[in-house]
Short mmCIF file of C-alpha atoms in Angstrom, two decimals:
data_model
loop_
_atom_site.label_atom_id
_atom_site.label_comp_id
_atom_site.label_asym_id
_atom_site.label_seq_id
_atom_site.Cartn_x
_atom_site.Cartn_y
_atom_site.Cartn_z
CA MET A 1 10.09 -36.95 -20.09
CA SER A 2 10.03 -37.39 -23.83
CA VAL A 3 8.66 -34.72 -26.15
CA CYS A 4 5.74 -37.23 -26.95
CA SER A 5 4.97 -37.78 -23.27
CA ARG A 6 4.94 -33.97 -22.57
CA LEU A 7 2.64 -33.44 -25.62
CA LEU A 8 0.31 -36.21 -24.33
CA ALA A 9 0.31 -34.61 -20.85
CA LEU A 10 -0.65 -31.22 -22.34
CA LEU A 11 -3.42 -32.78 -24.48
CA LEU A 12 -4.88 -34.56 -21.44
CA ALA A 13 -4.62 -31.38 -19.25
CA ALA A 14 -6.51 -29.33 -22.04
CA ALA A 15 -9.21 -31.97 -22.20
CA LEU A 16 -9.99 -31.86 -18.37
CA PRO A 17 -12.74 -29.56 -17.34
CA ALA A 18 -11.59 -26.18 -15.82
CA PRO A 19 -11.94 -25.90 -12.03
CA ALA A 20 -15.10 -24.16 -10.77
CA LEU A 21 -14.22 -20.60 -9.85
CA ALA A 22 -15.48 -18.78 -6.89
CA ALA A 23 -17.56 -15.69 -7.61
CA GLU A 24 -15.77 -12.33 -8.38
CA THR A 25 -16.21 -9.13 -6.45
CA TYR A 26 -15.99 -5.68 -8.11
CA ALA A 27 -15.94 -2.35 -6.37
CA LEU A 28 -16.86 1.19 -7.22
CA VAL A 29 -15.63 3.63 -4.60
CA VAL A 30 -16.39 7.38 -4.46
CA GLY A 31 -15.22 9.95 -2.00
CA ILE A 32 -15.67 13.73 -2.07
CA ASP A 33 -14.12 16.39 0.13
CA GLN A 34 -13.85 19.32 -2.19
CA TYR A 35 -17.25 20.87 -3.03
CA PRO A 36 -16.54 24.09 -4.96
CA HIS A 37 -20.13 25.38 -4.50
CA ASP A 38 -20.81 24.09 -0.97
CA VAL A 39 -19.20 23.42 2.46
CA SER A 40 -16.23 21.04 1.83
CA LEU A 41 -15.55 17.97 3.95
CA ASP A 42 -12.42 16.80 5.76
CA GLY A 43 -12.46 12.97 5.92
CA ALA A 44 -14.57 11.61 2.89
CA VAL A 45 -11.42 11.12 0.62
CA LYS A 46 -9.53 9.49 3.37
CA ASP A 47 -12.56 7.19 3.70
CA ALA A 48 -12.46 6.34 -0.07
CA GLU A 49 -8.72 5.75 0.08
CA ASP A 50 -9.10 3.39 3.06
CA VAL A 51 -11.99 1.48 1.59
CA TYR A 52 -10.29 1.27 -1.75
CA GLY A 53 -7.03 0.02 -0.15
CA SER A 54 -8.95 -2.66 1.67
CA MET A 55 -10.71 -3.75 -1.51
CA VAL A 56 -7.56 -4.07 -3.46
CA ALA A 57 -5.79 -5.91 -0.66
CA ALA A 58 -8.82 -8.32 -0.63
CA GLY A 59 -8.14 -8.92 -4.32
CA PHE A 60 -11.28 -7.19 -5.60
CA GLN A 61 -11.35 -5.35 -9.01
CA ALA A 62 -11.83 -1.81 -7.78
CA VAL A 63 -12.22 1.63 -9.44
CA LYS A 64 -12.04 4.82 -7.53
CA PHE A 65 -13.19 8.38 -8.01
CA VAL A 66 -12.26 11.23 -5.62
CA ASP A 67 -13.11 15.04 -5.55
CA ALA A 68 -13.12 16.44 -9.16
CA GLU A 69 -12.96 12.96 -10.65
CA ALA A 70 -16.36 12.17 -9.32
CA ARG A 71 -18.44 13.29 -12.32
CA LYS A 72 -21.76 11.58 -12.90
CA ASP A 73 -20.86 10.45 -16.47
CA ALA A 74 -17.69 8.77 -15.25
CA ILE A 75 -19.41 7.12 -12.35
CA ARG A 76 -22.21 5.91 -14.67
CA LYS A 77 -19.78 4.46 -17.17
CA ALA A 78 -17.81 2.73 -14.48
CA TRP A 79 -21.00 1.22 -13.16
CA THR A 80 -22.02 0.08 -16.65
CA ASP A 81 -18.65 -1.41 -17.16
CA LEU A 82 -18.75 -3.44 -13.96
CA VAL A 83 -22.30 -4.76 -14.64
CA GLU A 84 -21.23 -5.77 -18.23
CA ARG A 85 -18.21 -7.55 -16.86
CA SER A 86 -20.09 -9.38 -14.07
CA VAL A 87 -21.94 -12.68 -14.43
CA ALA A 88 -24.58 -14.23 -12.18
CA GLY A 89 -23.29 -14.81 -8.67
CA ASP A 90 -20.74 -12.00 -8.80
CA THR A 91 -20.91 -9.04 -6.41
CA ILE A 92 -20.54 -5.34 -7.03
CA ILE A 93 -19.89 -3.04 -4.02
CA PHE A 94 -20.52 0.57 -4.48
CA THR A 95 -19.35 2.83 -1.63
CA TYR A 96 -19.87 6.55 -1.35
CA ALA A 97 -18.55 9.10 1.17
CA GLY A 98 -19.68 12.71 0.80
CA HIS A 99 -22.69 14.93 0.96
CA GLY A 100 -26.17 13.65 0.74
CA ALA A 101 -29.30 16.07 0.44
CA GLN A 102 -33.02 15.99 -0.10
CA MET A 103 -35.26 17.74 -2.67
CA PRO A 104 -39.06 17.65 -3.58
CA GLU A 105 -39.98 14.39 -5.15
CA LEU A 106 -39.47 14.20 -8.81
CA ILE A 107 -42.59 12.02 -9.46
CA ALA A 108 -45.74 12.99 -7.45
CA GLY A 109 -46.67 10.31 -5.01
CA ASP A 110 -43.41 8.48 -5.27
CA GLU A 111 -42.18 9.19 -1.76
CA ALA A 112 -44.01 8.83 1.48
CA ASP A 113 -42.37 12.01 2.81
CA GLY A 114 -42.70 13.86 -0.54
CA LEU A 115 -38.83 14.05 -0.76
CA ASP A 116 -36.23 12.36 -2.97
CA GLU A 117 -32.71 11.79 -1.63
CA PHE A 118 -29.73 12.46 -3.77
CA LEU A 119 -25.92 12.09 -3.69
CA GLN A 120 -24.32 15.35 -4.31
CA LEU A 121 -21.22 15.47 -6.61
CA PRO A 122 -18.74 18.40 -6.88
CA GLY A 123 -20.22 19.90 -10.09
CA PHE A 124 -23.59 20.63 -8.58
CA ASP A 125 -24.26 24.32 -7.98
CA ARG A 126 -27.44 25.47 -6.12
CA SER A 127 -27.23 28.85 -7.78
CA ARG A 128 -27.30 27.20 -11.18
CA MET A 129 -29.47 24.22 -10.54
CA ALA A 130 -31.00 23.98 -13.96
CA GLU A 131 -27.48 23.90 -15.60
CA THR A 132 -25.80 21.55 -13.06
CA GLN A 133 -28.60 19.14 -11.88
CA ASN A 134 -26.87 16.34 -13.92
CA GLU A 135 -24.28 16.41 -11.17
CA ILE A 136 -26.46 14.66 -8.65
CA ILE A 137 -27.42 11.02 -8.29
CA VAL A 138 -30.98 10.70 -7.34
CA ASP A 139 -32.25 7.59 -5.32
CA ASN A 140 -34.47 6.80 -8.26
CA GLU A 141 -31.50 6.62 -10.54
CA MET A 142 -29.64 4.37 -8.15
CA ASN A 143 -32.63 1.95 -8.15
CA ALA A 144 -32.42 1.75 -12.00
CA TRP A 145 -28.69 1.03 -11.71
CA PHE A 146 -29.27 -1.64 -9.19
CA ALA A 147 -31.97 -3.25 -11.29
CA GLU A 148 -29.53 -3.68 -14.18
CA ALA A 149 -27.28 -5.68 -11.86
CA GLU A 150 -29.99 -7.68 -10.41
CA SER A 151 -31.45 -8.67 -13.84
CA LYS A 152 -28.11 -10.46 -14.48
CA GLY A 153 -28.21 -12.28 -11.10
CA VAL A 154 -25.48 -10.01 -9.68
CA HIS A 155 -25.50 -9.20 -6.07
CA VAL A 156 -25.13 -5.45 -5.11
CA LEU A 157 -24.00 -3.89 -1.75
CA PHE A 158 -24.31 -0.18 -1.58
CA VAL A 159 -22.50 1.47 1.31
CA SER A 160 -23.55 5.20 1.87
CA ASP A 161 -21.46 7.25 4.33
CA SER A 162 -23.54 10.35 3.93
CA CYS A 163 -26.81 11.60 5.44
CA PHE A 164 -30.00 13.27 4.16
CA SER A 165 -31.72 14.64 7.33
CA GLY A 166 -31.65 14.76 11.08
CA GLY A 167 -30.20 16.71 13.94
CA MET A 168 -28.05 16.09 16.92
CA SER A 169 -28.34 16.93 20.59
CA ARG A 170 -24.56 16.42 21.29
CA SER A 171 -21.92 19.17 20.85
CA VAL A 172 -19.85 17.85 17.87
CA THR A 173 -17.33 20.12 16.12
CA GLY A 174 -16.83 17.96 13.12
CA LYS A 175 -18.52 18.60 9.81
CA THR A 176 -21.83 16.91 8.90
CA ARG A 177 -22.24 15.15 5.63
CA LEU A 178 -25.60 16.88 4.95
CA ALA A 179 -25.79 19.49 2.28
CA PRO A 180 -28.69 21.98 2.35
CA ALA A 181 -31.94 20.76 0.88
CA VAL A 182 -33.09 21.77 -2.55
CA THR A 183 -36.40 23.59 -2.07
CA VAL A 184 -37.54 24.06 -5.66
CA LYS A 185 -38.88 21.24 -7.72
CA LEU A 186 -36.40 20.20 -10.39
CA SER A 187 -37.04 18.29 -13.54
CA PRO A 188 -35.87 14.76 -13.61
CA PRO A 189 -32.15 14.66 -14.44
CA SER A 190 -32.32 11.59 -16.57
CA GLN A 191 -34.84 9.05 -17.93
CA GLU A 192 -33.60 6.72 -15.15
CA ALA A 193 -34.87 9.15 -12.57
CA ILE A 194 -38.37 8.52 -13.90
CA ALA A 195 -38.15 4.75 -14.53
CA GLY A 196 -36.46 4.17 -11.28
CA ALA A 197 -39.47 5.68 -9.30
CA ASN A 198 -41.24 2.38 -9.85
CA LEU A 199 -38.42 0.38 -8.24
CA LYS A 200 -38.29 0.32 -4.46
CA GLU A 201 -35.26 -0.99 -2.41
CA ASN A 202 -37.20 -3.38 -0.46
CA ALA A 203 -38.38 -5.09 -3.72
CA PHE A 204 -34.86 -6.14 -4.73
CA LYS A 205 -33.84 -9.68 -4.03
CA GLN A 206 -30.08 -9.30 -4.32
CA VAL A 207 -29.44 -5.66 -3.28
CA THR A 208 -28.40 -4.63 0.21
CA VAL A 209 -27.99 -1.05 1.21
CA LEU A 210 -25.98 0.05 4.28
CA ALA A 211 -26.47 3.63 5.33
CA ALA A 212 -24.25 5.41 7.98
CA SER A 213 -27.29 6.29 10.12
CA LEU A 214 -31.00 6.36 10.55
CA GLU A 215 -32.86 8.98 8.43
CA SER A 216 -33.58 10.78 11.69
CA GLN A 217 -29.90 11.05 12.59
CA PRO A 218 -27.02 13.13 11.23
CA THR A 219 -23.84 11.60 9.91
CA PRO A 220 -21.04 13.61 11.32
CA GLU A 221 -17.36 13.35 10.69
CA VAL A 222 -15.70 11.96 13.76
CA ILE A 223 -12.15 11.70 14.99
CA ILE A 224 -10.72 8.26 14.42
CA ASP A 225 -6.96 7.67 14.85
CA GLY A 226 -6.52 11.45 15.18
CA GLU A 227 -8.19 12.29 11.92
CA PRO A 228 -11.76 13.25 10.75
CA ARG A 229 -13.34 10.16 9.22
CA GLY A 230 -16.67 8.60 8.61
CA ALA A 231 -17.34 5.90 11.23
CA LEU A 232 -19.09 3.67 8.63
CA SER A 233 -16.43 3.79 5.97
CA TRP A 234 -13.77 3.09 8.65
CA SER A 235 -15.69 0.15 9.94
CA PHE A 236 -16.48 -1.15 6.52
CA ALA A 237 -12.79 -1.04 5.59
CA ARG A 238 -11.94 -3.10 8.61
CA ALA A 239 -14.75 -5.45 7.87
CA VAL A 240 -13.39 -6.16 4.40
CA GLU A 241 -9.90 -6.67 5.71
CA GLY A 242 -11.44 -9.84 7.31
CA SER A 243 -12.42 -8.68 10.75
CA ALA A 244 -16.17 -9.19 10.03
CA ASP A 245 -15.55 -12.80 8.80
CA ARG A 246 -16.06 -14.12 12.39
CA ASN A 247 -15.79 -17.88 11.48
CA GLY A 248 -13.00 -17.30 8.99
CA ASP A 249 -14.79 -19.18 6.18
CA GLY A 250 -13.87 -16.60 3.47
CA VAL A 251 -17.20 -14.87 3.31
CA ILE A 252 -19.02 -12.16 5.10
CA THR A 253 -22.68 -12.89 5.70
CA ARG A 254 -25.15 -10.10 6.20
CA ILE A 255 -25.51 -11.09 9.87
CA GLU A 256 -21.70 -11.01 10.36
CA LEU A 257 -21.54 -7.53 8.66
CA GLU A 258 -24.42 -6.30 10.67
CA ASP A 259 -22.93 -7.34 13.92
CA TYR A 260 -19.50 -6.05 13.14
CA VAL A 261 -20.64 -2.62 11.75
CA PHE A 262 -23.24 -1.87 14.39
CA SER A 263 -20.71 -2.40 17.16
CA ASN A 264 -17.85 -0.52 15.60
CA VAL A 265 -19.76 2.42 14.28
CA LYS A 266 -21.08 2.90 17.80
CA ASN A 267 -17.60 2.67 19.27
CA GLN A 268 -15.91 5.06 16.73
CA SER A 269 -18.81 7.55 16.66
CA GLU A 270 -19.13 7.49 20.45
CA ALA A 271 -22.77 6.30 20.11
CA LEU A 272 -23.68 9.21 17.75
CA GLN A 273 -24.78 6.89 14.92
CA VAL A 274 -26.86 3.85 14.41
CA PRO A 275 -26.34 2.29 10.91
CA ASN A 276 -29.29 1.40 8.81
CA PHE A 277 -29.71 -1.71 6.70
CA THR A 278 -32.22 -2.24 3.82
CA PRO A 279 -33.72 -4.75 4.05
CA GLN A 280 -33.85 -4.49 7.82
CA ILE A 281 -33.87 -8.17 8.36
CA ALA A 282 -31.41 -10.56 6.58
CA ARG A 283 -32.98 -12.66 3.91
CA SER A 284 -31.53 -15.83 5.35
CA ASP A 285 -29.02 -16.84 8.18
CA SER A 286 -26.45 -17.64 5.42
CA GLU A 287 -27.05 -14.60 3.15
CA VAL A 288 -23.60 -13.61 1.78
CA VAL A 289 -23.00 -9.91 1.02
CA VAL A 290 -19.06 -9.96 0.75
CA ARG A 291 -16.95 -12.74 -0.73
CA LEU A 292 -13.39 -12.71 0.49
CA THR A 293 -12.45 -15.64 -1.84
CA ARG A 294 -12.44 -14.45 -5.45
CA GLY A 295 -11.57 -16.05 -8.79
CA LEU A 296 -9.90 -19.08 -7.13
CA PRO A 297 -10.68 -22.74 -7.52
CA ALA A 298 -13.68 -23.55 -5.22
CA ALA A 299 -12.62 -26.17 -2.59
CA ASP A 300 -14.30 -29.65 -2.93
CA GLY A 301 -16.71 -30.40 -0.23
CA SER A 302 -16.71 -26.82 1.01
CA ALA A 303 -19.74 -25.45 3.01
CA GLN A 304 -22.57 -23.90 0.98
CA ALA A 305 -24.05 -20.50 1.86
CA GLY A 306 -26.62 -18.86 -0.32
CA GLY A 307 -25.76 -21.31 -3.09
CA ASP A 308 -22.12 -20.26 -3.29
CA GLN A 309 -19.13 -22.43 -2.32
CA GLN A 310 -17.15 -21.06 0.57
CA ALA A 311 -13.50 -21.69 1.42
CA ALA A 312 -12.85 -23.86 4.50
CA ALA A 313 -12.96 -22.00 7.75
CA THR A 314 -9.59 -20.96 9.10
CA PRO A 315 -8.74 -19.26 12.33
CA ARG A 316 -8.17 -15.49 12.03
CA PRO A 317 -4.90 -14.30 13.54
CA VAL A 318 -5.34 -11.88 16.47
CA LYS A 319 -3.13 -8.70 16.20
CA SER A 320 -1.72 -6.81 19.14
CA ALA A 321 -3.10 -3.38 19.79
CA ARG A 322 0.22 -1.68 18.61
CA ASP A 323 -0.04 -3.65 15.33
CA LEU A 324 -3.54 -2.13 14.98
CA GLY A 325 -2.16 1.43 15.42
CA TRP A 326 -2.62 1.94 19.21
CA THR A 327 0.16 4.22 20.47
CA GLY A 328 -0.39 4.35 24.35
CA SER A 329 -0.89 8.09 24.26
CA ILE A 330 -3.42 10.65 23.30
CA ALA A 331 -3.00 14.27 22.02
CA LEU A 332 -4.03 16.95 24.63
CA ASP A 333 -4.35 20.64 24.29
CA ILE A 334 -4.11 22.41 27.69
CA ALA A 335 -5.86 25.78 27.92
CA GLY A 336 -4.83 27.87 30.87
CA GLY A 337 -1.32 26.41 31.58
CA GLY A 338 -0.40 23.51 33.84
CA ASP A 339 1.90 20.52 33.78
CA ARG A 340 1.33 18.11 31.03
CA PRO A 341 0.21 14.65 32.21
CA ALA A 342 2.10 11.56 31.17
CA ASN A 343 0.75 9.80 27.99
CA ALA A 344 -0.58 13.06 26.60
CA ASP A 345 1.96 13.77 23.93
CA GLY A 346 0.28 12.00 21.03
CA SER A 347 -0.52 13.39 17.54
CA GLY A 348 -3.70 14.16 15.60
CA THR A 349 -6.80 16.17 16.63
CA PRO A 350 -6.35 16.71 20.42
CA PHE A 351 -8.50 16.36 23.53
CA ARG A 352 -8.78 19.58 25.35
CA TRP A 353 -8.50 20.47 28.96
CA ASP A 354 -9.70 23.86 30.22
CA VAL A 355 -7.82 24.24 33.48
CA ALA A 356 -9.84 27.19 34.76
CA THR A 357 -13.25 25.55 34.32
CA GLY A 358 -11.98 21.97 34.84
CA THR A 359 -13.84 20.89 31.65
CA PHE A 360 -12.28 18.06 29.54
CA TYR A 361 -13.39 17.79 25.95
CA THR A 362 -13.14 14.91 23.48
CA PRO A 363 -11.61 15.56 20.01
CA ASN A 364 -15.25 15.45 18.67
CA GLY A 365 -16.23 18.47 20.96
CA ASP A 366 -18.18 16.57 23.52
CA VAL A 367 -17.80 17.18 27.24
CA ALA A 368 -16.12 14.12 28.54
CA ALA A 369 -15.77 15.27 32.22
CA GLU A 370 -16.32 18.17 34.46
CA ASN A 371 -14.40 19.60 37.46
CA VAL A 372 -11.23 17.94 36.34
CA GLY A 373 -8.49 19.47 38.50
CA ARG A 374 -4.86 18.86 38.49
CA ASP A 375 -5.41 15.94 41.02
CA ARG A 376 -7.47 14.12 38.49
CA ILE A 377 -6.20 14.88 35.03
CA GLN A 378 -3.87 11.90 34.94
CA SER A 379 -6.64 9.44 35.65
CA VAL A 380 -8.80 10.93 32.97
CA VAL A 381 -6.05 10.90 30.43
CA ASP A 382 -5.21 7.35 31.33
CA LYS A 383 -8.90 6.43 30.87
CA PHE A 384 -8.85 7.51 27.22
CA VAL A 385 -5.55 5.77 26.63
CA LEU A 386 -7.14 2.61 27.94
CA LEU A 387 -10.36 3.20 25.97
CA ASP A 388 -8.21 3.43 22.72
CA LEU A 389 -6.80 0.00 23.63
CA LEU A 390 -10.28 -1.41 24.12
CA LYS A 391 -11.49 0.10 20.80
CA ALA A 392 -8.49 -1.50 18.99
CA MET A 393 -9.32 -4.85 20.49
CA ALA A 394 -13.05 -4.41 19.60
CA SER A 395 -12.16 -3.60 16.03
CA GLN A 396 -11.07 -7.32 15.63
CA ASN A 397 -13.85 -8.98 17.64
CA PRO A 398 -16.68 -6.65 18.82
CA GLY A 399 -19.29 -7.70 21.33
CA ALA A 400 -22.87 -6.65 21.59
CA VAL A 401 -24.25 -4.46 24.51
CA SER A 402 -27.21 -1.99 24.63
CA LEU A 403 -28.75 0.92 26.47
CA SER A 404 -32.33 1.59 26.40
CA PRO A 405 -34.04 3.99 25.62
CA VAL A 406 -31.47 4.97 22.89
CA ARG A 407 -30.42 8.59 23.08
CA ASP A 408 -27.40 10.60 22.06
CA ILE A 409 -27.31 12.10 25.49
CA TYR A 410 -29.03 11.54 28.73
CA ALA A 411 -30.01 14.24 31.27
CA ALA A 412 -30.16 14.22 35.18
CA GLY A 413 -33.01 11.99 36.31
CA ASN A 414 -33.31 9.97 33.17
CA ARG A 415 -33.52 6.26 33.82
CA LEU A 416 -32.13 3.59 31.55
CA ARG A 417 -31.32 -0.02 31.31
CA PHE A 418 -28.02 -1.66 30.27
CA ASP A 419 -27.90 -5.20 28.89
CA ALA A 420 -24.94 -7.48 28.10
CA PRO A 421 -26.00 -10.87 26.59
CA PRO A 422 -23.97 -13.94 27.31
CA GLY A 423 -21.35 -14.62 24.52
CA ARG A 424 -19.78 -17.68 23.25
CA TYR A 425 -16.78 -17.53 25.65
CA GLY A 426 -16.57 -18.88 29.13
CA ASN A 427 -15.44 -15.89 30.99
CA MET A 428 -16.78 -12.31 31.26
CA LEU A 429 -15.68 -9.09 32.76
CA VAL A 430 -18.07 -6.03 33.25
CA PHE A 431 -16.79 -2.62 34.37
CA ASN A 432 -17.42 1.01 33.90
CA LEU A 433 -14.86 3.60 32.92
CA ALA A 434 -16.43 6.74 34.69
CA ASN A 435 -16.13 10.23 33.46
CA THR A 436 -14.13 10.95 36.67
CA GLY A 437 -11.42 8.65 35.47
CA GLU A 438 -12.35 5.87 37.96
CA VAL A 439 -12.62 2.25 37.25
CA GLN A 440 -15.90 0.72 38.62
CA PHE A 441 -15.99 -3.11 38.79
CA LEU A 442 -19.47 -4.44 38.06
CA ASP A 443 -19.26 -8.27 37.44
CA MET A 444 -16.98 -11.19 36.80
CA GLN A 445 -18.23 -14.61 35.46
CA THR A 446 -15.74 -17.50 35.03
CA ALA A 447 -16.02 -20.98 33.55
CA GLY A 448 -17.80 -23.34 35.75
CA THR A 449 -20.10 -20.67 37.19
CA ASN A 450 -23.76 -20.03 36.06
CA SER A 451 -22.83 -17.50 33.47
CA ALA A 452 -25.76 -15.37 32.33
CA GLU A 453 -26.80 -12.14 30.88
CA PHE A 454 -25.57 -9.17 32.80
CA LYS A 455 -28.18 -6.40 33.40
CA LEU A 456 -28.35 -3.08 34.95
CA THR A 457 -32.14 -1.94 35.35
CA ASP A 458 -33.61 1.27 36.27
CA VAL A 459 -30.25 3.18 36.48
CA GLU A 460 -30.71 6.87 37.16
CA ILE A 461 -28.49 9.58 35.84
CA VAL A 462 -26.90 11.54 38.51
CA LYS A 463 -23.84 13.93 38.63
CA PRO A 464 -20.95 14.13 37.93
CA TYR A 465 -21.76 14.41 34.25
CA GLY A 466 -19.69 13.73 31.19
CA ALA A 467 -18.85 10.53 29.31
CA ASP A 468 -18.97 7.01 30.93
CA HIS A 469 -18.01 3.92 28.95
CA LEU A 470 -19.44 0.58 30.05
CA VAL A 471 -17.32 -2.26 28.98
CA VAL A 472 -17.78 -6.03 28.51
CA ILE A 473 -15.02 -8.31 27.77
CA SER A 474 -15.57 -11.95 27.01
CA THR A 475 -12.84 -14.57 26.52
CA ASP A 476 -11.78 -18.13 27.08
CA GLU A 477 -8.37 -16.85 28.55
CA PRO A 478 -8.14 -16.74 32.37
CA VAL A 479 -9.46 -13.60 33.78
CA ASP A 480 -8.87 -13.91 37.55
CA ALA A 481 -5.88 -11.77 37.61
CA ILE A 482 -7.67 -8.98 35.66
CA GLY A 483 -10.75 -9.46 37.92
CA ALA A 484 -8.46 -8.90 40.96
CA VAL A 485 -7.31 -5.56 39.53
CA LEU A 486 -10.93 -4.57 38.93
CA ALA A 487 -12.01 -5.64 42.37
CA ASP A 488 -9.43 -3.51 44.11
CA ARG A 489 -11.26 -0.27 45.14
CA ALA A 490 -8.24 1.67 44.40
CA ALA A 491 -8.03 0.36 40.74
CA THR A 492 -6.85 2.92 38.25
CA PRO A 493 -7.09 2.92 34.44
CA ALA A 494 -3.31 2.62 34.29
CA ALA A 495 -3.29 -0.56 36.43
CA LEU A 496 -6.08 -2.08 34.41
CA LEU A 497 -4.29 -1.13 31.10
CA GLN A 498 -1.23 -3.04 32.26
CA ALA A 499 -3.28 -6.08 33.12
CA LEU A 500 -5.00 -6.17 29.87
CA LEU A 501 -1.68 -5.71 27.93
CA THR A 502 -0.17 -8.58 29.87
CA ARG A 503 -3.14 -11.04 29.86
CA LEU A 504 -5.28 -10.25 26.78
CA ASP A 505 -3.43 -8.19 24.13
CA GLY A 506 -3.01 -10.33 21.11
CA ARG A 507 -5.20 -13.04 22.40
CA GLU A 508 -8.82 -13.82 21.40
CA ALA A 509 -11.35 -11.79 23.24
CA SER A 510 -14.60 -10.05 22.43
CA VAL A 511 -14.82 -6.49 23.56
CA ALA A 512 -18.08 -4.43 23.81
CA ILE A 513 -18.20 -0.67 24.55
CA GLN A 514 -21.25 1.24 25.39
CA PRO A 515 -20.60 5.10 25.60
CA LEU A 516 -22.86 6.99 27.95
CA TYR A 517 -23.00 10.76 27.63
CA THR A 518 -24.78 12.75 30.39
CA ARG A 519 -25.40 16.42 31.33
CA GLU A 520 -27.46 18.23 33.85
CA THR A 521 -30.14 19.47 31.37
CA LEU A 522 -30.72 19.05 27.73
#
C-alpha cells in the first residue's frame, strides 16, 4: 500500500463514528478483621480479597481497603472519585465485610425502630466516642452517597456482609459480625448524616442493597473451604465470576443474582442466613445489577435489558468438582482415641467426633449427629465428603427448594413441609442425606413421565437428631443409573458419590440442598 493510500485509510477511519461502548463497572471493596478497640474478626479480609479478585478478573476497575487502610476519609474520597469518573448507565458496586452496629437515631423520628445502623471502621473506639465517631459510616450518610450516583444516572449495588441485630438458636463457634450497640445519643458525624435522613433506600430508582441476613438474624462467620468466611461475600464472588449469569448473556439480572445468592448463602451457612434485598421485589424482569461486559464494543442486534445492550448469550462451561476446589476428604478431630476413618485427613477447620459421647460436630460447632459409634463413623464422614461435592456442583448451578416454617433449628414434634418445584430440566432425583449417614431415596422423575413439583407435607421431627440434608438434582443427563444406586436399600454415601462423579461431575445439572437441623428440645 502506498503512503497516500495508507493516509487515506487513516483519515477515513478517523471520520467514522466510534463504536458504542458497553457500560463500565466500578467497584469499592472494604474488608476489616482487625478492630483495635473491639473484637476482631477472622474472615472479612479474606472476603474482601476474594471479592476484589473476582472483580478484577471480570475487568472491573476496583479499589480495595482492608484493616487499617479502611479510614472513612479514604473510603469517602474513593467513592467520590468513582462517582466523578462514572457516566449515566455505569455501575458502582460497593462491598463491605466487617462489623455493623446500631445506635440511637441521629434525627428524631427518622427511624421506625428509633435506631440508626452504621458500619464500624477500625478507628472507632467506644471509650472515646466523641473523638472517634468520624470513623463510622451511618446509614444516612450512605443514602447521601448513593444519591450522588443516582443523580448522574449511575446504578449502585451495595453488598453488606455484616449485621446489625439478631440472635441465633444454633450453636455456632464462629464470630458474629455484630459490634455492641452504642447506647448514648451521638451528634451527627457529618452534614451528610443529617441530609441523608430525608433519603430512604426504597425511594431510590437505581440503587439495590444486598444484606447478608434479615435484621432479625445474625451474620456469623462460617467455615467455607476450611476457613472462616462470610457466606454472602463468598457467594457474591462466585456470582461475579459468572456463575450467576444463568443464560450466559454477559449480565447478571436482579432475579439471577437473587436466585443464585439465596441458594448458595443457604448452602454455605447451613441455613443460618437468609439474605435480604432492598427493594424486596425486582423493579422489572430484566433489571440488570451487574454487567460482565465492560468497555467493549456493544454487539449489533444484541438483546436489550433495562435499556442496556447485552452480549450474545454463550453457554457457560461446567467445571468439575475438583476444579472448584473439592478434595474428596474432610478434616476431622477425634476426641477420645479411635482409628481414623478413610477420607478424614483433609485440612482446614475440622469436624469433631467425640468418641465417648458419640457426638459428631460440624466445623461451625453444630451437632451434626448423635450416637455415632465406630460402626457408623465412616458413613457419617462419607456423607459430608458427598455433601461437599454437592455444594461444589450447586455453586455453579443452584436449584431452589424450601422448608416451611423457616427456622434455624427444629425440635422434636415440630411439623414442616418440604417443596421442590419443577425445574427446566427433564430429569429429577430427590433424596435425603440423613444425620445417621444413611442415604434415603425419595423420588425420581425422568423425561417422558409426568414430572411435577415434589412435596413432603406434614413431616414430623423425630429422633435421631442432628443434621439432615434434603437434596434435589435436576438435569437432562440420564439418571437411571444414579436412581438405581439410590433405590438400593443398602445405598451408602460412598456409592452415591461414585455414581455422581461418573455420571454428572462436569456436566450440566442443577443442585438444590436444604439443610435440616434438629434436636430434642430447644
